[in-house]
Amino acid sequence: MDVVLVDYSGTCYSGKAESVPDKINGKFVQIRNKQTEYLVFSPKELTLYHANIVERFCLDRGLKGAYAGEGKRFDIREPGWEVVGGGKFDIDIPSKQVRLYDNSLAYGRFDSKGLKKKISSTGKFPGYSIVIY
């Protein structure tokens, strides 16, 4: 299964006076279809809830979806797609470390099995240590 890392940090900080900070934290979701697994990172300044990240992902890709559960979830309404889970992340650029932890109240905990290797395979964080707990 292919792994694609989507990072909305660039979108969040582009056009602002300050550049991307040395330390970024926020939330992420893990989304799968039959061929691909997506890890979608979004800084806390851009999205407050995991559902907002899923909604943005769907809008960017032309996928149908809708809010459910009193607006706490945004469900993908396309066959073969699922939100596996979510959590929080910290990216420390000077220390070259990515940390994944916690869970999503709306979607539950992410699937950590093989996740370090999957993240490394994307080439997005060369030389970074990946810490998952």
Coordinates of N, CA and C in Angstrom, one line a residue:
M1 N 0.8 -1.2 0.0 CA 0.0 0.0 0.0 C 0.9 1.2 0.0
D2 N 0.6 2.2 -0.9 CA 1.3 3.4 -1.0 C 1.0 4.3 0.3
V3 N 1.9 5.1 0.7 CA 1.7 6.0 1.8 C 2.0 7.4 1.3
V4 N 1.0 8.3 1.6 CA 1.2 9.7 1.2 C 1.0 10.6 2.4
L5 N 2.0 11.5 2.6 CA 2.0 12.4 3.7 C 1.5 13.7 3.2
V6 N 0.4 14.2 3.8 CA -0.1 15.5 3.4 C 0.1 16.4 4.6
D7 N 0.8 17.5 4.4 CA 1.2 18.4 5.5 C 0.6 19.8 5.2
Y8 N -0.4 20.3 5.9 CA -0.9 21.6 5.7 C -0.1 22.7 6.4
S9 N 1.0 22.4 6.9 CA 1.9 23.5 7.6 C 2.2 24.6 6.6
G10 N 2.6 24.2 5.4 CA 3.0 25.2 4.4 C 1.8 26.2 4.1
T11 N 0.6 25.6 4.0 CA -0.6 26.4 3.7 C -0.8 27.3 4.9
C12 N -0.6 26.9 6.1 CA -0.9 27.6 7.3 C 0.0 28.9 7.4
Y13 N 1.3 28.7 7.1 CA 2.2 29.7 7.3 C 2.6 30.5 6.1
S14 N 2.2 30.1 4.9 CA 2.5 30.9 3.7 C 1.8 32.2 3.7
G15 N 2.5 33.2 3.2 CA 1.9 34.6 3.2 C 1.9 35.3 4.5
K16 N 2.5 34.8 5.5 CA 2.5 35.5 6.8 C 3.9 36.0 7.0
A17 N 4.1 37.0 7.9 CA 5.3 37.6 8.1 C 6.4 36.6 8.6
E18 N 5.9 35.8 9.5 CA 6.8 34.8 10.1 C 6.9 33.5 9.2
S19 N 8.0 32.9 9.1 CA 8.1 31.7 8.3 C 7.6 30.5 9.2
V20 N 7.8 29.3 8.6 CA 7.4 28.1 9.4 C 8.2 28.0 10.6
P21 N 7.6 27.9 11.8 CA 8.3 27.9 13.1 C 9.2 26.6 13.2
D22 N 10.2 26.7 14.1 CA 11.1 25.6 14.4 C 10.3 24.4 14.9
K23 N 9.3 24.7 15.7 CA 8.5 23.6 16.3 C 7.0 23.8 15.9
I24 N 6.4 22.7 15.3 CA 5.1 22.8 14.8 C 4.3 21.7 15.6
N25 N 3.1 22.0 16.1 CA 2.3 21.0 16.7 C 0.9 21.2 16.2
G26 N 0.2 20.1 16.2 CA -1.2 20.1 15.8 C -1.8 18.7 15.9
K27 N -2.8 18.4 15.0 CA -3.5 17.2 14.9 C -3.3 16.5 13.6
F28 N -3.5 15.2 13.6 CA -3.4 14.5 12.3 C -4.4 13.4 12.2
V29 N -4.8 13.0 11.0 CA -5.7 11.9 10.8 C -5.0 10.9 9.8
Q30 N -5.5 9.7 10.0 CA -5.0 8.6 9.1 C -6.2 8.1 8.3
I31 N -6.1 8.2 7.0 CA -7.2 7.9 6.1 C -6.7 6.9 5.1
R32 N -7.5 5.9 4.7 CA -7.1 4.9 3.8 C -8.2 4.6 2.7
N33 N -7.7 4.2 1.6 CA -8.6 3.6 0.6 C -7.9 2.3 0.2
K34 N -8.4 1.7 -0.9 CA -7.8 0.4 -1.2 C -6.3 0.4 -1.6
Q35 N -5.9 1.5 -2.2 CA -4.5 1.6 -2.7 C -3.6 2.4 -1.9
T36 N -4.1 3.4 -1.1 CA -3.2 4.4 -0.5 C -3.6 4.6 1.0
E37 N -2.6 4.9 1.8 CA -2.8 5.4 3.1 C -2.3 6.8 3.2
Y38 N -3.2 7.7 3.7 CA -2.8 9.1 3.8 C -2.6 9.5 5.3
L39 N -1.5 10.2 5.6 CA -1.3 10.8 6.9 C -1.4 12.3 6.7
V40 N -2.5 12.9 7.3 CA -2.8 14.3 7.0 C -2.5 15.1 8.3
F41 N -1.5 15.9 8.2 CA -1.0 16.8 9.3 C -1.6 18.2 9.2
S42 N -2.1 18.8 10.3 CA -2.5 20.1 10.2 C -2.2 20.9 11.5
P43 N -1.5 22.0 11.4 CA -1.1 22.8 12.6 C -2.3 23.2 13.4
K44 N -2.2 23.4 14.7 CA -3.3 23.8 15.6 C -3.9 25.1 15.2
E45 N -3.0 26.0 14.6 CA -3.5 27.3 14.1 C -4.5 27.2 13.0
L46 N -4.5 26.1 12.2 CA -5.3 26.0 11.0 C -6.6 25.2 11.3
T47 N -6.5 24.2 12.0 CA -7.7 23.4 12.3 C -7.8 23.0 13.8
L48 N -9.0 23.2 14.3 CA -9.2 22.9 15.7 C -9.5 21.5 16.0
Y49 N -10.2 20.8 15.0 CA -10.7 19.5 15.3 C -10.3 18.5 14.2
H50 N -10.2 17.3 14.5 CA -9.9 16.2 13.5 C -10.9 16.2 12.4
A51 N -12.1 16.5 12.7 CA -13.2 16.5 11.6 C -12.9 17.6 10.6
N52 N -12.3 18.8 11.0 CA -11.9 19.8 10.1 C -10.8 19.4 9.1
I53 N -9.9 18.6 9.6 CA -8.8 18.0 8.7 C -9.4 17.1 7.7
V54 N -10.3 16.2 8.1 CA -11.0 15.3 7.2 C -11.8 16.1 6.1
E55 N -12.5 17.1 6.6 CA -13.3 17.9 5.6 C -12.4 18.6 4.6
R56 N -11.3 19.2 5.0 CA -10.4 19.8 4.1 C -9.8 18.8 3.1
F57 N -9.4 17.7 3.6 CA -8.8 16.6 2.8 C -9.8 16.3 1.7
C58 N -11.1 16.1 2.0 CA -12.1 15.8 1.1 C -12.3 16.9 0.1
L59 N -12.4 18.1 0.5 CA -12.5 19.3 -0.4 C -11.4 19.4 -1.4
D60 N -10.2 19.1 -0.9 CA -9.0 19.2 -1.8 C -9.0 18.1 -2.8
R61 N -9.7 17.0 -2.6 CA -9.6 15.9 -3.5 C -10.9 15.6 -4.2
G62 N -11.9 16.5 -4.0 CA -13.2 16.3 -4.6 C -14.0 15.1 -4.1
L63 N -13.8 14.7 -2.9 CA -14.5 13.6 -2.3 C -15.7 14.0 -1.6
K64 N -16.8 13.2 -1.6 CA -18.0 13.6 -1.0 C -17.9 13.2 0.5
G65 N -18.5 14.1 1.4 CA -18.5 13.9 2.8 C -19.5 14.8 3.5
A66 N -19.7 14.5 4.7 CA -20.7 15.3 5.5 C -20.4 15.2 7.0
Y67 N -20.8 16.2 7.7 CA -20.7 16.2 9.2 C -21.7 15.3 9.7
A68 N -21.3 14.5 10.8 CA -22.2 13.6 11.5 C -22.0 13.7 13.0
G69 N -22.8 13.1 13.8 CA -22.6 13.1 15.2 C -22.5 14.5 15.8
E70 N -23.5 15.3 15.6 CA -23.6 16.7 16.1 C -22.3 17.5 15.7
G71 N -21.8 17.2 14.5 CA -20.7 18.0 14.0 C -19.3 17.6 14.5
K72 N -19.3 16.5 15.2 CA -18.0 16.1 15.8 C -17.2 15.3 14.8
R73 N -17.8 14.7 13.8 CA -17.1 13.9 12.8 C -17.5 14.4 11.4
F74 N -16.5 14.3 10.5 CA -16.8 14.5 9.1 C -16.5 13.2 8.4
D75 N -17.6 12.5 8.0 CA -17.4 11.2 7.4 C -17.3 11.3 5.9
I76 N -16.4 10.5 5.3 CA -16.2 10.4 3.9 C -17.3 9.5 3.3
R77 N -18.0 10.1 2.4 CA -19.2 9.3 1.8 C -18.8 8.8 0.4
E78 N -17.7 8.2 0.3 CA -17.3 7.6 -1.0 C -16.9 6.1 -0.7
P79 N -17.3 5.2 -1.5 CA -17.0 3.8 -1.3 C -15.5 3.5 -1.2
G80 N -15.1 2.7 -0.2 CA -13.7 2.3 -0.1 C -12.8 3.2 0.7
W81 N -13.4 4.3 1.2 CA -12.6 5.2 2.0 C -12.9 5.1 3.5
E82 N -11.9 5.2 4.3 CA -12.2 5.2 5.8 C -11.2 6.1 6.5
V83 N -11.7 6.7 7.6 CA -10.8 7.4 8.5 C -10.5 6.4 9.6
V84 N -9.2 6.0 9.6 CA -8.7 5.0 10.5 C -8.7 5.5 12.0
G85 N -8.2 6.7 12.1 CA -8.1 7.3 13.5 C -7.3 8.6 13.4
G86 N -6.9 9.1 14.5 CA -6.2 10.3 14.5 C -5.4 10.5 15.8
G87 N -4.7 11.6 15.9 CA -4.0 11.9 17.1 C -3.4 13.3 17.0
K88 N -2.3 13.5 17.8 CA -1.6 14.8 17.8 C -0.2 14.5 17.4
F89 N 0.4 15.6 16.9 CA 1.8 15.5 16.5 C 2.6 16.7 16.9
D90 N 3.9 16.5 17.0 CA 4.9 17.6 17.2 C 6.0 17.4 16.2
I91 N 6.4 18.4 15.5 CA 7.5 18.3 14.6 C 8.6 19.3 15.1
D92 N 9.7 18.8 15.5 CA 10.8 19.7 16.0 C 11.9 19.7 15.0
I93 N 11.9 20.8 14.2 CA 12.9 20.8 13.1 C 14.3 20.9 13.5
P94 N 14.7 21.7 14.5 CA 16.1 21.7 14.9 C 16.6 20.3 15.5
S95 N 15.7 19.7 16.2 CA 16.1 18.4 16.8 C 15.8 17.2 15.8
K96 N 15.2 17.5 14.7 CA 14.9 16.5 13.6 C 14.1 15.3 14.3
Q97 N 13.0 15.7 14.9 CA 12.1 14.7 15.5 C 10.7 14.9 15.2
V98 N 10.0 13.8 14.8 CA 8.5 13.8 14.7 C 7.9 13.0 15.8
R99 N 7.0 13.5 16.5 CA 6.4 12.7 17.6 C 4.9 12.6 17.3
L100 N 4.3 11.4 17.4 CA 2.9 11.1 17.2 C 2.4 10.5 18.5
Y101 N 1.2 11.0 19.0 CA 0.7 10.5 20.3 C -0.8 10.8 20.4
D102 N -1.4 10.4 21.5 CA -2.8 10.7 21.8 C -3.7 10.0 20.8
N103 N -5.0 10.5 20.8 CA -6.0 9.9 19.9 C -7.0 11.0 19.6
S104 N -7.9 10.7 18.7 CA -9.0 11.6 18.3 C -10.2 11.2 19.0
L105 N -10.9 12.2 19.6 CA -12.2 11.8 20.3 C -13.2 11.4 19.3
A106 N -13.2 11.9 18.1 CA -14.2 11.6 17.0 C -13.9 10.3 16.3
Y107 N -12.6 10.0 16.1 CA -12.2 8.9 15.2 C -11.5 7.8 16.0
G108 N -11.1 8.0 17.2 CA -10.3 7.0 17.9 C -8.8 7.1 17.6
R109 N -8.0 6.2 18.1 CA -6.6 6.2 18.0 C -6.2 5.7 16.6
F110 N -5.1 6.3 16.1 CA -4.5 5.9 14.8 C -3.9 4.5 14.9
D111 N -3.7 3.9 13.8 CA -3.1 2.6 13.7 C -1.6 2.8 13.6
S112 N -0.9 2.4 14.7 CA 0.6 2.7 14.8 C 1.4 1.6 14.2
K113 N 0.8 0.5 13.8 CA 1.5 -0.7 13.3 C 2.3 -0.3 12.0
G114 N 3.6 -0.4 12.0 CA 4.4 -0.1 10.9 C 4.5 1.4 10.5
L115 N 4.0 2.3 11.4 CA 3.9 3.7 11.0 C 5.2 4.4 10.9
K116 N 6.2 4.0 11.7 CA 7.5 4.7 11.6 C 8.1 4.4 10.2
K117 N 8.0 3.2 9.8 CA 8.6 2.8 8.5 C 7.8 3.5 7.4
K118 N 6.5 3.6 7.5 CA 5.6 4.3 6.5 C 6.0 5.7 6.4
I119 N 6.2 6.4 7.5 CA 6.5 7.8 7.5 C 7.9 8.0 6.8
S120 N 8.8 7.2 7.2 CA 10.2 7.3 6.7 C 10.2 7.0 5.2
S121 N 9.3 6.2 4.7 CA 9.3 5.8 3.3 C 8.8 7.0 2.4
T122 N 8.1 8.0 3.0 CA 7.6 9.1 2.2 C 8.7 10.1 1.8
G123 N 9.9 10.0 2.5 CA 11.0 11.0 2.2 C 10.7 12.4 2.7
K124 N 9.6 12.6 3.4 CA 9.2 13.9 3.9 C 10.1 14.4 5.1
F125 N 10.6 13.5 5.9 CA 11.4 13.8 7.0 C 12.7 13.1 7.0
P126 N 13.6 13.4 6.1 CA 14.9 12.7 6.0 C 15.8 12.9 7.2
G127 N 16.3 11.9 7.8 CA 17.2 12.0 9.0 C 16.4 12.3 10.3
Y128 N 15.1 12.3 10.3 CA 14.3 12.6 11.5 C 14.1 11.3 12.2
S129 N 14.1 11.4 13.6 CA 13.6 10.2 14.4 C 12.1 10.3 14.5
I130 N 11.4 9.2 14.4 CA 10.0 9.2 14.5 C 9.7 8.5 15.8
V131 N 9.0 9.2 16.7 CA 8.6 8.7 18.0 C 7.1 8.5 18.1
I132 N 6.7 7.4 18.4 CA 5.2 7.1 18.5 C 4.9 6.5 19.9
Y133 N 4.0 7.1 20.6 CA 3.5 6.6 21.9 C 2.1 7.0 22.2

